Amino acid sequence: MRSSDRTIGRRDLRDAAALGAAVAVIGMSFGALAAAAGVPGPIAVAMSLLVFAGGSQFLVVAVVAAGGSPFAAVLAGLLLNARHLPFGLAVGDVVGSSWPARLVGAHLMIDESVAFARARGGGAAARPVYWLVGSLAFVCWNVGTVLGMVAGSAVPDPAAFGVDAAFPAGLLALLLPTLRRADARRVGAAAGGVALLATPLLPAGLPVLAGLVGLFAAGREPEERS
């Protein structure tokens, strides 16, 4: 039986801890923004516990702060979270085989846990790091939300501190090793180009979904010759 140190290496622990710290900071900014927008504390905390999707939570608060209806806020969040459908297909063999594992694992399926799992190649070998990153991010996000709600009045504009750039920078660092593959480079370039072109034309959140068409640039793997 392989030891935990071999299954989850020191590098994985270090990277997960660094990501957890960044998640806590972003969670604090979400809590502060929610407080500034007049979102009741219990609702903000419930969102972090039950939704656990930073992008959609920020989007919902932004829509509410702009005077949008709750229906529009929820619809915007659902559209942004539609990217989890291909995520589920990508890490279906990573989460586990039992229904409890799949239900809990689906709740922990965020951009970062998926990126870590894919960087490990997927499959059972990536399962420990998937659960480590997802669980740690869940705890840090919720703790950060509570702290941000408490200190919300003291941080009127969290984006002024640059914390809004922490997630994109972290994801880029995780994805860079996979760009050694030609198909990954094609998908990345196509998805980024489509999202960039769609940004002036579509509401916030939708350019990310439009970038999914970049998956068609992957092509088919060449068949192995017998």
mmCIF file of the C-alpha atoms, coordinates in Angstrom:
data_MODEL
# 
_entry.id   MODEL 
# 
loop_
_atom_site.group_PDB 
_atom_site.id 
_atom_site.type_symbol 
_atom_site.label_atom_id 
_atom_site.label_alt_id 
_atom_site.label_comp_id 
_atom_site.label_asym_id 
_atom_site.label_entity_id 
_atom_site.label_seq_id 
_atom_site.pdbx_PDB_ins_code 
_atom_site.Cartn_x 
_atom_site.Cartn_y 
_atom_site.Cartn_z 
_atom_site.occupancy 
_atom_site.B_iso_or_equiv 
_atom_site.pdbx_formal_charge 
_atom_site.auth_seq_id 
_atom_site.auth_comp_id 
_atom_site.auth_asym_id 
_atom_site.auth_atom_id 
_atom_site.pdbx_PDB_model_num 
ATOM 1   C CA . MET A 1 1   ? 0.000   0.000  0.000   1.00 0.00 ? 1   MET A CA 1 
ATOM 2   C CA . ARG A 1 2   ? 1.364   3.372  -0.927  1.00 0.00 ? 2   ARG A CA 1 
ATOM 3   C CA . SER A 1 3   ? 1.909   5.837  1.881   1.00 0.00 ? 3   SER A CA 1 
ATOM 4   C CA . SER A 1 4   ? 0.136   9.182  2.112   1.00 0.00 ? 4   SER A CA 1 
ATOM 5   C CA . ASP A 1 5   ? 3.474   10.970 1.508   1.00 0.00 ? 5   ASP A CA 1 
ATOM 6   C CA . ARG A 1 6   ? 3.821   9.186  -1.815  1.00 0.00 ? 6   ARG A CA 1 
ATOM 7   C CA . THR A 1 7   ? 0.222   9.725  -2.809  1.00 0.00 ? 7   THR A CA 1 
ATOM 8   C CA . ILE A 1 8   ? 0.192   13.396 -1.836  1.00 0.00 ? 8   ILE A CA 1 
ATOM 9   C CA . GLY A 1 9   ? 3.702   14.784 -2.164  1.00 0.00 ? 9   GLY A CA 1 
ATOM 10  C CA . ARG A 1 10  ? 5.203   17.750 -0.411  1.00 0.00 ? 10  ARG A CA 1 
ATOM 11  C CA . ARG A 1 11  ? 4.861   19.804 -3.564  1.00 0.00 ? 11  ARG A CA 1 
ATOM 12  C CA . ASP A 1 12  ? 1.138   19.071 -3.666  1.00 0.00 ? 12  ASP A CA 1 
ATOM 13  C CA . LEU A 1 13  ? 0.780   20.088 -0.020  1.00 0.00 ? 13  LEU A CA 1 
ATOM 14  C CA . ARG A 1 14  ? 2.747   23.272 -0.596  1.00 0.00 ? 14  ARG A CA 1 
ATOM 15  C CA . ASP A 1 15  ? 0.758   24.242 -3.689  1.00 0.00 ? 15  ASP A CA 1 
ATOM 16  C CA . ALA A 1 16  ? -2.562  23.390 -2.028  1.00 0.00 ? 16  ALA A CA 1 
ATOM 17  C CA . ALA A 1 17  ? -1.650  25.472 1.030   1.00 0.00 ? 17  ALA A CA 1 
ATOM 18  C CA . ALA A 1 18  ? -0.686  28.439 -1.146  1.00 0.00 ? 18  ALA A CA 1 
ATOM 19  C CA . LEU A 1 19  ? -3.929  28.112 -3.063  1.00 0.00 ? 19  LEU A CA 1 
ATOM 20  C CA . GLY A 1 20  ? -5.897  27.851 0.185   1.00 0.00 ? 20  GLY A CA 1 
ATOM 21  C CA . ALA A 1 21  ? -4.372  31.118 1.371   1.00 0.00 ? 21  ALA A CA 1 
ATOM 22  C CA . ALA A 1 22  ? -5.374  32.807 -1.891  1.00 0.00 ? 22  ALA A CA 1 
ATOM 23  C CA . VAL A 1 23  ? -8.895  31.347 -1.641  1.00 0.00 ? 23  VAL A CA 1 
ATOM 24  C CA . ALA A 1 24  ? -9.227  32.734 1.888   1.00 0.00 ? 24  ALA A CA 1 
ATOM 25  C CA . VAL A 1 25  ? -8.261  36.205 0.665   1.00 0.00 ? 25  VAL A CA 1 
ATOM 26  C CA . ILE A 1 26  ? -10.751 36.044 -2.206  1.00 0.00 ? 26  ILE A CA 1 
ATOM 27  C CA . GLY A 1 27  ? -13.393 34.755 0.212   1.00 0.00 ? 27  GLY A CA 1 
ATOM 28  C CA . MET A 1 28  ? -12.755 37.776 2.414   1.00 0.00 ? 28  MET A CA 1 
ATOM 29  C CA . SER A 1 29  ? -13.214 40.077 -0.564  1.00 0.00 ? 29  SER A CA 1 
ATOM 30  C CA . PHE A 1 30  ? -16.489 38.330 -1.404  1.00 0.00 ? 30  PHE A CA 1 
ATOM 31  C CA . GLY A 1 31  ? -17.710 38.750 2.162   1.00 0.00 ? 31  GLY A CA 1 
ATOM 32  C CA . ALA A 1 32  ? -16.712 42.409 2.141   1.00 0.00 ? 32  ALA A CA 1 
ATOM 33  C CA . LEU A 1 33  ? -18.434 43.043 -1.199  1.00 0.00 ? 33  LEU A CA 1 
ATOM 34  C CA . ALA A 1 34  ? -21.555 41.241 -0.038  1.00 0.00 ? 34  ALA A CA 1 
ATOM 35  C CA . ALA A 1 35  ? -21.648 43.356 3.117   1.00 0.00 ? 35  ALA A CA 1 
ATOM 36  C CA . ALA A 1 36  ? -21.134 46.541 1.092   1.00 0.00 ? 36  ALA A CA 1 
ATOM 37  C CA . ALA A 1 37  ? -23.973 45.524 -1.245  1.00 0.00 ? 37  ALA A CA 1 
ATOM 38  C CA . GLY A 1 38  ? -26.334 45.035 1.698   1.00 0.00 ? 38  GLY A CA 1 
ATOM 39  C CA . VAL A 1 39  ? -26.550 41.251 1.401   1.00 0.00 ? 39  VAL A CA 1 
ATOM 40  C CA . PRO A 1 40  ? -27.548 39.840 4.820   1.00 0.00 ? 40  PRO A CA 1 
ATOM 41  C CA . GLY A 1 41  ? -24.773 37.905 6.531   1.00 0.00 ? 41  GLY A CA 1 
ATOM 42  C CA . PRO A 1 42  ? -26.678 34.603 6.803   1.00 0.00 ? 42  PRO A CA 1 
ATOM 43  C CA . ILE A 1 43  ? -27.453 34.673 3.078   1.00 0.00 ? 43  ILE A CA 1 
ATOM 44  C CA . ALA A 1 44  ? -23.827 35.350 2.125   1.00 0.00 ? 44  ALA A CA 1 
ATOM 45  C CA . VAL A 1 45  ? -22.608 32.557 4.408   1.00 0.00 ? 45  VAL A CA 1 
ATOM 46  C CA . ALA A 1 46  ? -25.276 30.179 3.054   1.00 0.00 ? 46  ALA A CA 1 
ATOM 47  C CA . MET A 1 47  ? -24.163 30.968 -0.498  1.00 0.00 ? 47  MET A CA 1 
ATOM 48  C CA . SER A 1 48  ? -20.578 30.050 0.333   1.00 0.00 ? 48  SER A CA 1 
ATOM 49  C CA . LEU A 1 49  ? -21.658 26.821 2.031   1.00 0.00 ? 49  LEU A CA 1 
ATOM 50  C CA . LEU A 1 50  ? -24.255 25.651 -0.498  1.00 0.00 ? 50  LEU A CA 1 
ATOM 51  C CA . VAL A 1 51  ? -23.098 27.202 -3.784  1.00 0.00 ? 51  VAL A CA 1 
ATOM 52  C CA . PHE A 1 52  ? -19.320 27.310 -3.243  1.00 0.00 ? 52  PHE A CA 1 
ATOM 53  C CA . ALA A 1 53  ? -18.538 28.909 -6.599  1.00 0.00 ? 53  ALA A CA 1 
ATOM 54  C CA . GLY A 1 54  ? -16.597 32.135 -6.319  1.00 0.00 ? 54  GLY A CA 1 
ATOM 55  C CA . GLY A 1 55  ? -17.249 33.492 -9.796  1.00 0.00 ? 55  GLY A CA 1 
ATOM 56  C CA . SER A 1 56  ? -20.999 33.003 -9.676  1.00 0.00 ? 56  SER A CA 1 
ATOM 57  C CA . GLN A 1 57  ? -21.205 34.343 -6.112  1.00 0.00 ? 57  GLN A CA 1 
ATOM 58  C CA . PHE A 1 58  ? -19.396 37.532 -7.103  1.00 0.00 ? 58  PHE A CA 1 
ATOM 59  C CA . LEU A 1 59  ? -21.655 37.822 -10.135 1.00 0.00 ? 59  LEU A CA 1 
ATOM 60  C CA . VAL A 1 60  ? -24.822 37.406 -8.056  1.00 0.00 ? 60  VAL A CA 1 
ATOM 61  C CA . VAL A 1 61  ? -23.700 40.106 -5.623  1.00 0.00 ? 61  VAL A CA 1 
ATOM 62  C CA . ALA A 1 62  ? -22.800 42.406 -8.524  1.00 0.00 ? 62  ALA A CA 1 
ATOM 63  C CA . VAL A 1 63  ? -26.234 41.956 -10.099 1.00 0.00 ? 63  VAL A CA 1 
ATOM 64  C CA . VAL A 1 64  ? -27.974 42.600 -6.780  1.00 0.00 ? 64  VAL A CA 1 
ATOM 65  C CA . ALA A 1 65  ? -25.796 45.654 -6.090  1.00 0.00 ? 65  ALA A CA 1 
ATOM 66  C CA . ALA A 1 66  ? -26.673 47.019 -9.541  1.00 0.00 ? 66  ALA A CA 1 
ATOM 67  C CA . GLY A 1 67  ? -30.368 46.736 -8.748  1.00 0.00 ? 67  GLY A CA 1 
ATOM 68  C CA . GLY A 1 68  ? -31.061 43.539 -10.659 1.00 0.00 ? 68  GLY A CA 1 
ATOM 69  C CA . SER A 1 69  ? -33.782 41.122 -9.642  1.00 0.00 ? 69  SER A CA 1 
ATOM 70  C CA . PRO A 1 70  ? -33.029 37.937 -7.674  1.00 0.00 ? 70  PRO A CA 1 
ATOM 71  C CA . PHE A 1 71  ? -34.173 35.950 -10.714 1.00 0.00 ? 71  PHE A CA 1 
ATOM 72  C CA . ALA A 1 72  ? -31.606 37.689 -12.941 1.00 0.00 ? 72  ALA A CA 1 
ATOM 73  C CA . ALA A 1 73  ? -28.902 37.151 -10.325 1.00 0.00 ? 73  ALA A CA 1 
ATOM 74  C CA . VAL A 1 74  ? -29.613 33.424 -10.025 1.00 0.00 ? 74  VAL A CA 1 
ATOM 75  C CA . LEU A 1 75  ? -29.831 32.988 -13.808 1.00 0.00 ? 75  LEU A CA 1 
ATOM 76  C CA . ALA A 1 76  ? -26.486 34.739 -14.279 1.00 0.00 ? 76  ALA A CA 1 
ATOM 77  C CA . GLY A 1 77  ? -24.909 32.483 -11.665 1.00 0.00 ? 77  GLY A CA 1 
ATOM 78  C CA . LEU A 1 78  ? -26.311 29.350 -13.300 1.00 0.00 ? 78  LEU A CA 1 
ATOM 79  C CA . LEU A 1 79  ? -25.020 30.400 -16.721 1.00 0.00 ? 79  LEU A CA 1 
ATOM 80  C CA . LEU A 1 80  ? -21.553 31.024 -15.343 1.00 0.00 ? 80  LEU A CA 1 
ATOM 81  C CA . ASN A 1 81  ? -21.550 27.676 -13.540 1.00 0.00 ? 81  ASN A CA 1 
ATOM 82  C CA . ALA A 1 82  ? -22.538 25.816 -16.713 1.00 0.00 ? 82  ALA A CA 1 
ATOM 83  C CA . ARG A 1 83  ? -18.810 25.281 -17.244 1.00 0.00 ? 83  ARG A CA 1 
ATOM 84  C CA . HIS A 1 84  ? -18.997 22.617 -14.536 1.00 0.00 ? 84  HIS A CA 1 
ATOM 85  C CA . LEU A 1 85  ? -20.731 20.289 -16.990 1.00 0.00 ? 85  LEU A CA 1 
ATOM 86  C CA . PRO A 1 86  ? -17.564 19.642 -19.023 1.00 0.00 ? 86  PRO A CA 1 
ATOM 87  C CA . PHE A 1 87  ? -15.608 19.696 -15.741 1.00 0.00 ? 87  PHE A CA 1 
ATOM 88  C CA . GLY A 1 88  ? -17.683 16.758 -14.534 1.00 0.00 ? 88  GLY A CA 1 
ATOM 89  C CA . LEU A 1 89  ? -16.910 14.825 -17.699 1.00 0.00 ? 89  LEU A CA 1 
ATOM 90  C CA . ALA A 1 90  ? -13.205 15.573 -17.311 1.00 0.00 ? 90  ALA A CA 1 
ATOM 91  C CA . VAL A 1 91  ? -12.895 14.379 -13.702 1.00 0.00 ? 91  VAL A CA 1 
ATOM 92  C CA . GLY A 1 92  ? -15.624 11.755 -13.508 1.00 0.00 ? 92  GLY A CA 1 
ATOM 93  C CA . ASP A 1 93  ? -13.066 9.012  -12.940 1.00 0.00 ? 93  ASP A CA 1 
ATOM 94  C CA . VAL A 1 94  ? -11.212 11.083 -10.349 1.00 0.00 ? 94  VAL A CA 1 
ATOM 95  C CA . VAL A 1 95  ? -13.958 11.820 -7.813  1.00 0.00 ? 95  VAL A CA 1 
ATOM 96  C CA . GLY A 1 96  ? -14.844 8.213  -6.967  1.00 0.00 ? 96  GLY A CA 1 
ATOM 97  C CA . SER A 1 97  ? -17.328 5.496  -7.792  1.00 0.00 ? 97  SER A CA 1 
ATOM 98  C CA . SER A 1 98  ? -19.779 5.536  -4.852  1.00 0.00 ? 98  SER A CA 1 
ATOM 99  C CA . TRP A 1 99  ? -22.787 7.875  -4.831  1.00 0.00 ? 99  TRP A CA 1 
ATOM 100 C CA . PRO A 1 100 ? -21.772 9.645  -1.583  1.00 0.00 ? 100 PRO A CA 1 
ATOM 101 C CA . ALA A 1 101 ? -18.326 10.307 -3.008  1.00 0.00 ? 101 ALA A CA 1 
ATOM 102 C CA . ARG A 1 102 ? -19.785 11.618 -6.246  1.00 0.00 ? 102 ARG A CA 1 
ATOM 103 C CA . LEU A 1 103 ? -22.267 13.901 -4.477  1.00 0.00 ? 103 LEU A CA 1 
ATOM 104 C CA . VAL A 1 104 ? -19.691 15.414 -2.134  1.00 0.00 ? 104 VAL A CA 1 
ATOM 105 C CA . GLY A 1 105 ? -17.015 15.441 -4.826  1.00 0.00 ? 105 GLY A CA 1 
ATOM 106 C CA . ALA A 1 106 ? -19.309 17.308 -7.201  1.00 0.00 ? 106 ALA A CA 1 
ATOM 107 C CA . HIS A 1 107 ? -19.735 20.018 -4.564  1.00 0.00 ? 107 HIS A CA 1 
ATOM 108 C CA . LEU A 1 108 ? -15.949 20.364 -4.322  1.00 0.00 ? 108 LEU A CA 1 
ATOM 109 C CA . MET A 1 109 ? -15.569 20.522 -8.117  1.00 0.00 ? 109 MET A CA 1 
ATOM 110 C CA . ILE A 1 110 ? -14.158 23.974 -8.703  1.00 0.00 ? 110 ILE A CA 1 
ATOM 111 C CA . ASP A 1 111 ? -11.702 25.313 -11.249 1.00 0.00 ? 111 ASP A CA 1 
ATOM 112 C CA . GLU A 1 112 ? -8.741  24.761 -8.944  1.00 0.00 ? 112 GLU A CA 1 
ATOM 113 C CA . SER A 1 113 ? -9.477  21.186 -7.867  1.00 0.00 ? 113 SER A CA 1 
ATOM 114 C CA . VAL A 1 114 ? -10.103 20.236 -11.504 1.00 0.00 ? 114 VAL A CA 1 
ATOM 115 C CA . ALA A 1 115 ? -6.882  21.917 -12.635 1.00 0.00 ? 115 ALA A CA 1 
ATOM 116 C CA . PHE A 1 116 ? -4.846  20.116 -9.956  1.00 0.00 ? 116 PHE A CA 1 
ATOM 117 C CA . ALA A 1 117 ? -6.414  16.777 -10.875 1.00 0.00 ? 117 ALA A CA 1 
ATOM 118 C CA . ARG A 1 118 ? -5.809  17.258 -14.583 1.00 0.00 ? 118 ARG A CA 1 
ATOM 119 C CA . ALA A 1 119 ? -2.202  18.283 -13.899 1.00 0.00 ? 119 ALA A CA 1 
ATOM 120 C CA . ARG A 1 120 ? -1.772  14.896 -12.200 1.00 0.00 ? 120 ARG A CA 1 
ATOM 121 C CA . GLY A 1 121 ? -3.070  13.133 -15.300 1.00 0.00 ? 121 GLY A CA 1 
ATOM 122 C CA . GLY A 1 122 ? -6.531  12.205 -13.974 1.00 0.00 ? 122 GLY A CA 1 
ATOM 123 C CA . GLY A 1 123 ? -7.714  8.812  -12.805 1.00 0.00 ? 123 GLY A CA 1 
ATOM 124 C CA . ALA A 1 124 ? -7.225  7.271  -9.376  1.00 0.00 ? 124 ALA A CA 1 
ATOM 125 C CA . ALA A 1 125 ? -3.720  8.779  -9.087  1.00 0.00 ? 125 ALA A CA 1 
ATOM 126 C CA . ALA A 1 126 ? -5.225  12.273 -9.043  1.00 0.00 ? 126 ALA A CA 1 
ATOM 127 C CA . ARG A 1 127 ? -7.988  11.461 -6.517  1.00 0.00 ? 127 ARG A CA 1 
ATOM 128 C CA . PRO A 1 128 ? -6.114  12.355 -3.296  1.00 0.00 ? 128 PRO A CA 1 
ATOM 129 C CA . VAL A 1 129 ? -4.965  15.740 -4.595  1.00 0.00 ? 129 VAL A CA 1 
ATOM 130 C CA . TYR A 1 130 ? -8.460  16.485 -5.942  1.00 0.00 ? 130 TYR A CA 1 
ATOM 131 C CA . TRP A 1 131 ? -9.998  15.917 -2.514  1.00 0.00 ? 131 TRP A CA 1 
ATOM 132 C CA . LEU A 1 132 ? -7.182  17.747 -0.755  1.00 0.00 ? 132 LEU A CA 1 
ATOM 133 C CA . VAL A 1 133 ? -7.515  20.876 -2.885  1.00 0.00 ? 133 VAL A CA 1 
ATOM 134 C CA . GLY A 1 134 ? -11.322 20.828 -2.915  1.00 0.00 ? 134 GLY A CA 1 
ATOM 135 C CA . SER A 1 135 ? -11.676 20.326 0.832   1.00 0.00 ? 135 SER A CA 1 
ATOM 136 C CA . LEU A 1 136 ? -9.037  22.898 1.741   1.00 0.00 ? 136 LEU A CA 1 
ATOM 137 C CA . ALA A 1 137 ? -10.529 25.451 -0.642  1.00 0.00 ? 137 ALA A CA 1 
ATOM 138 C CA . PHE A 1 138 ? -14.012 24.853 0.808   1.00 0.00 ? 138 PHE A CA 1 
ATOM 139 C CA . VAL A 1 139 ? -12.827 25.502 4.365   1.00 0.00 ? 139 VAL A CA 1 
ATOM 140 C CA . CYS A 1 140 ? -10.720 28.537 3.440   1.00 0.00 ? 140 CYS A CA 1 
ATOM 141 C CA . TRP A 1 141 ? -13.474 30.037 1.283   1.00 0.00 ? 141 TRP A CA 1 
ATOM 142 C CA . ASN A 1 142 ? -16.073 29.822 4.013   1.00 0.00 ? 142 ASN A CA 1 
ATOM 143 C CA . VAL A 1 143 ? -13.751 31.102 6.734   1.00 0.00 ? 143 VAL A CA 1 
ATOM 144 C CA . GLY A 1 144 ? -12.752 33.960 4.445   1.00 0.00 ? 144 GLY A CA 1 
ATOM 145 C CA . THR A 1 145 ? -16.401 34.799 3.753   1.00 0.00 ? 145 THR A CA 1 
ATOM 146 C CA . VAL A 1 146 ? -17.176 35.138 7.462   1.00 0.00 ? 146 VAL A CA 1 
ATOM 147 C CA . LEU A 1 147 ? -14.080 37.258 8.090   1.00 0.00 ? 147 LEU A CA 1 
ATOM 148 C CA . GLY A 1 148 ? -14.900 39.436 5.096   1.00 0.00 ? 148 GLY A CA 1 
ATOM 149 C CA . MET A 1 149 ? -18.460 39.999 6.276   1.00 0.00 ? 149 MET A CA 1 
ATOM 150 C CA . VAL A 1 150 ? -17.161 41.074 9.689   1.00 0.00 ? 150 VAL A CA 1 
ATOM 151 C CA . ALA A 1 151 ? -14.558 43.437 8.231   1.00 0.00 ? 151 ALA A CA 1 
ATOM 152 C CA . GLY A 1 152 ? -16.619 44.502 5.220   1.00 0.00 ? 152 GLY A CA 1 
ATOM 153 C CA . SER A 1 153 ? -17.037 48.106 6.250   1.00 0.00 ? 153 SER A CA 1 
ATOM 154 C CA . ALA A 1 154 ? -13.261 48.509 6.597   1.00 0.00 ? 154 ALA A CA 1 
ATOM 155 C CA . VAL A 1 155 ? -12.544 47.345 3.021   1.00 0.00 ? 155 VAL A CA 1 
ATOM 156 C CA . PRO A 1 156 ? -14.828 49.357 0.713   1.00 0.00 ? 156 PRO A CA 1 
ATOM 157 C CA . ASP A 1 157 ? -13.133 48.216 -2.512  1.00 0.00 ? 157 ASP A CA 1 
ATOM 158 C CA . PRO A 1 158 ? -11.291 44.861 -2.261  1.00 0.00 ? 158 PRO A CA 1 
ATOM 159 C CA . ALA A 1 159 ? -10.420 44.996 -5.968  1.00 0.00 ? 159 ALA A CA 1 
ATOM 160 C CA . ALA A 1 160 ? -8.183  48.002 -5.224  1.00 0.00 ? 160 ALA A CA 1 
ATOM 161 C CA . PHE A 1 161 ? -5.796  45.592 -3.489  1.00 0.00 ? 161 PHE A CA 1 
ATOM 162 C CA . GLY A 1 162 ? -5.523  43.396 -6.582  1.00 0.00 ? 162 GLY A CA 1 
ATOM 163 C CA . VAL A 1 163 ? -7.081  40.311 -4.966  1.00 0.00 ? 163 VAL A CA 1 
ATOM 164 C CA . ASP A 1 164 ? -9.367  39.917 -7.979  1.00 0.00 ? 164 ASP A CA 1 
ATOM 165 C CA . ALA A 1 165 ? -6.302  38.878 -9.997  1.00 0.00 ? 165 ALA A CA 1 
ATOM 166 C CA . ALA A 1 166 ? -5.264  36.079 -7.624  1.00 0.00 ? 166 ALA A CA 1 
ATOM 167 C CA . PHE A 1 167 ? -7.497  33.379 -9.133  1.00 0.00 ? 167 PHE A CA 1 
ATOM 168 C CA . PRO A 1 168 ? -6.587  34.004 -12.810 1.00 0.00 ? 168 PRO A CA 1 
ATOM 169 C CA . ALA A 1 169 ? -2.880  34.077 -11.917 1.00 0.00 ? 169 ALA A CA 1 
ATOM 170 C CA . GLY A 1 170 ? -3.157  30.865 -9.918  1.00 0.00 ? 170 GLY A CA 1 
ATOM 171 C CA . LEU A 1 171 ? -5.053  29.063 -12.665 1.00 0.00 ? 171 LEU A CA 1 
ATOM 172 C CA . LEU A 1 172 ? -2.529  30.177 -15.278 1.00 0.00 ? 172 LEU A CA 1 
ATOM 173 C CA . ALA A 1 173 ? 0.295   28.774 -13.163 1.00 0.00 ? 173 ALA A CA 1 
ATOM 174 C CA . LEU A 1 174 ? -1.546  25.451 -12.887 1.00 0.00 ? 174 LEU A CA 1 
ATOM 175 C CA . LEU A 1 175 ? -2.275  25.233 -16.595 1.00 0.00 ? 175 LEU A CA 1 
ATOM 176 C CA . LEU A 1 176 ? 1.184   26.143 -17.885 1.00 0.00 ? 176 LEU A CA 1 
ATOM 177 C CA . PRO A 1 177 ? 2.623   22.590 -17.519 1.00 0.00 ? 177 PRO A CA 1 
ATOM 178 C CA . THR A 1 178 ? -0.205  21.147 -19.636 1.00 0.00 ? 178 THR A CA 1 
ATOM 179 C CA . LEU A 1 179 ? 0.597   23.530 -22.500 1.00 0.00 ? 179 LEU A CA 1 
ATOM 180 C CA . ARG A 1 180 ? 3.491   21.292 -23.488 1.00 0.00 ? 180 ARG A CA 1 
ATOM 181 C CA . ARG A 1 181 ? 0.920   19.297 -25.468 1.00 0.00 ? 181 ARG A CA 1 
ATOM 182 C CA . ALA A 1 182 ? 0.013   20.603 -28.898 1.00 0.00 ? 182 ALA A CA 1 
ATOM 183 C CA . ASP A 1 183 ? -3.716  19.916 -28.495 1.00 0.00 ? 183 ASP A CA 1 
ATOM 184 C CA . ALA A 1 184 ? -3.760  21.809 -25.177 1.00 0.00 ? 184 ALA A CA 1 
ATOM 185 C CA . ARG A 1 185 ? -2.104  24.800 -26.817 1.00 0.00 ? 185 ARG A CA 1 
ATOM 186 C CA . ARG A 1 186 ? -4.653  24.773 -29.625 1.00 0.00 ? 186 ARG A CA 1 
ATOM 187 C CA . VAL A 1 187 ? -7.577  24.610 -27.200 1.00 0.00 ? 187 VAL A CA 1 
ATOM 188 C CA . GLY A 1 188 ? -6.116  27.332 -24.982 1.00 0.00 ? 188 GLY A CA 1 
ATOM 189 C CA . ALA A 1 189 ? -5.462  29.694 -27.867 1.00 0.00 ? 189 ALA A CA 1 
ATOM 190 C CA . ALA A 1 190 ? -8.870  29.111 -29.446 1.00 0.00 ? 190 ALA A CA 1 
ATOM 191 C CA . ALA A 1 191 ? -10.792 29.418 -26.163 1.00 0.00 ? 191 ALA A CA 1 
ATOM 192 C CA . GLY A 1 192 ? -8.896  32.555 -25.140 1.00 0.00 ? 192 GLY A CA 1 
ATOM 193 C CA . GLY A 1 193 ? -9.447  34.153 -28.539 1.00 0.00 ? 193 GLY A CA 1 
ATOM 194 C CA . VAL A 1 194 ? -13.180 33.435 -28.566 1.00 0.00 ? 194 VAL A CA 1 
ATOM 195 C CA . ALA A 1 195 ? -13.634 34.679 -24.991 1.00 0.00 ? 195 ALA A CA 1 
ATOM 196 C CA . LEU A 1 196 ? -11.665 37.840 -25.758 1.00 0.00 ? 196 LEU A CA 1 
ATOM 197 C CA . LEU A 1 197 ? -13.718 38.599 -28.861 1.00 0.00 ? 197 LEU A CA 1 
ATOM 198 C CA . ALA A 1 198 ? -16.972 37.915 -26.999 1.00 0.00 ? 198 ALA A CA 1 
ATOM 199 C CA . THR A 1 199 ? -16.157 40.140 -24.014 1.00 0.00 ? 199 THR A CA 1 
ATOM 200 C CA . PRO A 1 200 ? -17.381 43.432 -25.583 1.00 0.00 ? 200 PRO A CA 1 
ATOM 201 C CA . LEU A 1 201 ? -20.491 41.744 -26.960 1.00 0.00 ? 201 LEU A CA 1 
ATOM 202 C CA . LEU A 1 202 ? -21.802 39.524 -24.149 1.00 0.00 ? 202 LEU A CA 1 
ATOM 203 C CA . PRO A 1 203 ? -22.746 40.141 -20.501 1.00 0.00 ? 203 PRO A CA 1 
ATOM 204 C CA . ALA A 1 204 ? -20.235 39.292 -17.796 1.00 0.00 ? 204 ALA A CA 1 
ATOM 205 C CA . GLY A 1 205 ? -19.734 35.557 -17.375 1.00 0.00 ? 205 GLY A CA 1 
ATOM 206 C CA . LEU A 1 206 ? -20.937 34.537 -20.837 1.00 0.00 ? 206 LEU A CA 1 
ATOM 207 C CA . PRO A 1 207 ? -17.580 35.035 -22.649 1.00 0.00 ? 207 PRO A CA 1 
ATOM 208 C CA . VAL A 1 208 ? -16.166 32.224 -20.489 1.00 0.00 ? 208 VAL A CA 1 
ATOM 209 C CA . LEU A 1 209 ? -18.920 29.922 -21.716 1.00 0.00 ? 209 LEU A CA 1 
ATOM 210 C CA . ALA A 1 210 ? -18.369 31.028 -25.313 1.00 0.00 ? 210 ALA A CA 1 
ATOM 211 C CA . GLY A 1 211 ? -14.739 30.003 -24.907 1.00 0.00 ? 211 GLY A CA 1 
ATOM 212 C CA . LEU A 1 212 ? -15.852 26.390 -24.566 1.00 0.00 ? 212 LEU A CA 1 
ATOM 213 C CA . VAL A 1 213 ? -16.044 26.204 -28.355 1.00 0.00 ? 213 VAL A CA 1 
ATOM 214 C CA . GLY A 1 214 ? -12.257 26.122 -28.180 1.00 0.00 ? 214 GLY A CA 1 
ATOM 215 C CA . LEU A 1 215 ? -12.585 22.447 -27.251 1.00 0.00 ? 215 LEU A CA 1 
ATOM 216 C CA . PHE A 1 216 ? -13.259 21.720 -30.924 1.00 0.00 ? 216 PHE A CA 1 
ATOM 217 C CA . ALA A 1 217 ? -9.690  22.799 -31.673 1.00 0.00 ? 217 ALA A CA 1 
ATOM 218 C CA . ALA A 1 218 ? -8.350  19.771 -29.809 1.00 0.00 ? 218 ALA A CA 1 
ATOM 219 C CA . GLY A 1 219 ? -8.902  17.473 -32.752 1.00 0.00 ? 219 GLY A CA 1 
ATOM 220 C CA . ARG A 1 220 ? -8.689  13.716 -32.572 1.00 0.00 ? 220 ARG A CA 1 
ATOM 221 C CA . GLU A 1 221 ? -5.785  11.761 -31.186 1.00 0.00 ? 221 GLU A CA 1 
ATOM 222 C CA . PRO A 1 222 ? -3.977  9.768  -33.864 1.00 0.00 ? 222 PRO A CA 1 
ATOM 223 C CA . GLU A 1 223 ? -4.847  6.099  -33.821 1.00 0.00 ? 223 GLU A CA 1 
ATOM 224 C CA . GLU A 1 224 ? -2.132  3.786  -32.590 1.00 0.00 ? 224 GLU A CA 1 
ATOM 225 C CA . ARG A 1 225 ? -0.787  1.403  -35.167 1.00 0.00 ? 225 ARG A CA 1 
ATOM 226 C CA . SER A 1 226 ? -0.836  -2.230 -34.245 1.00 0.00 ? 226 SER A CA 1 
# 
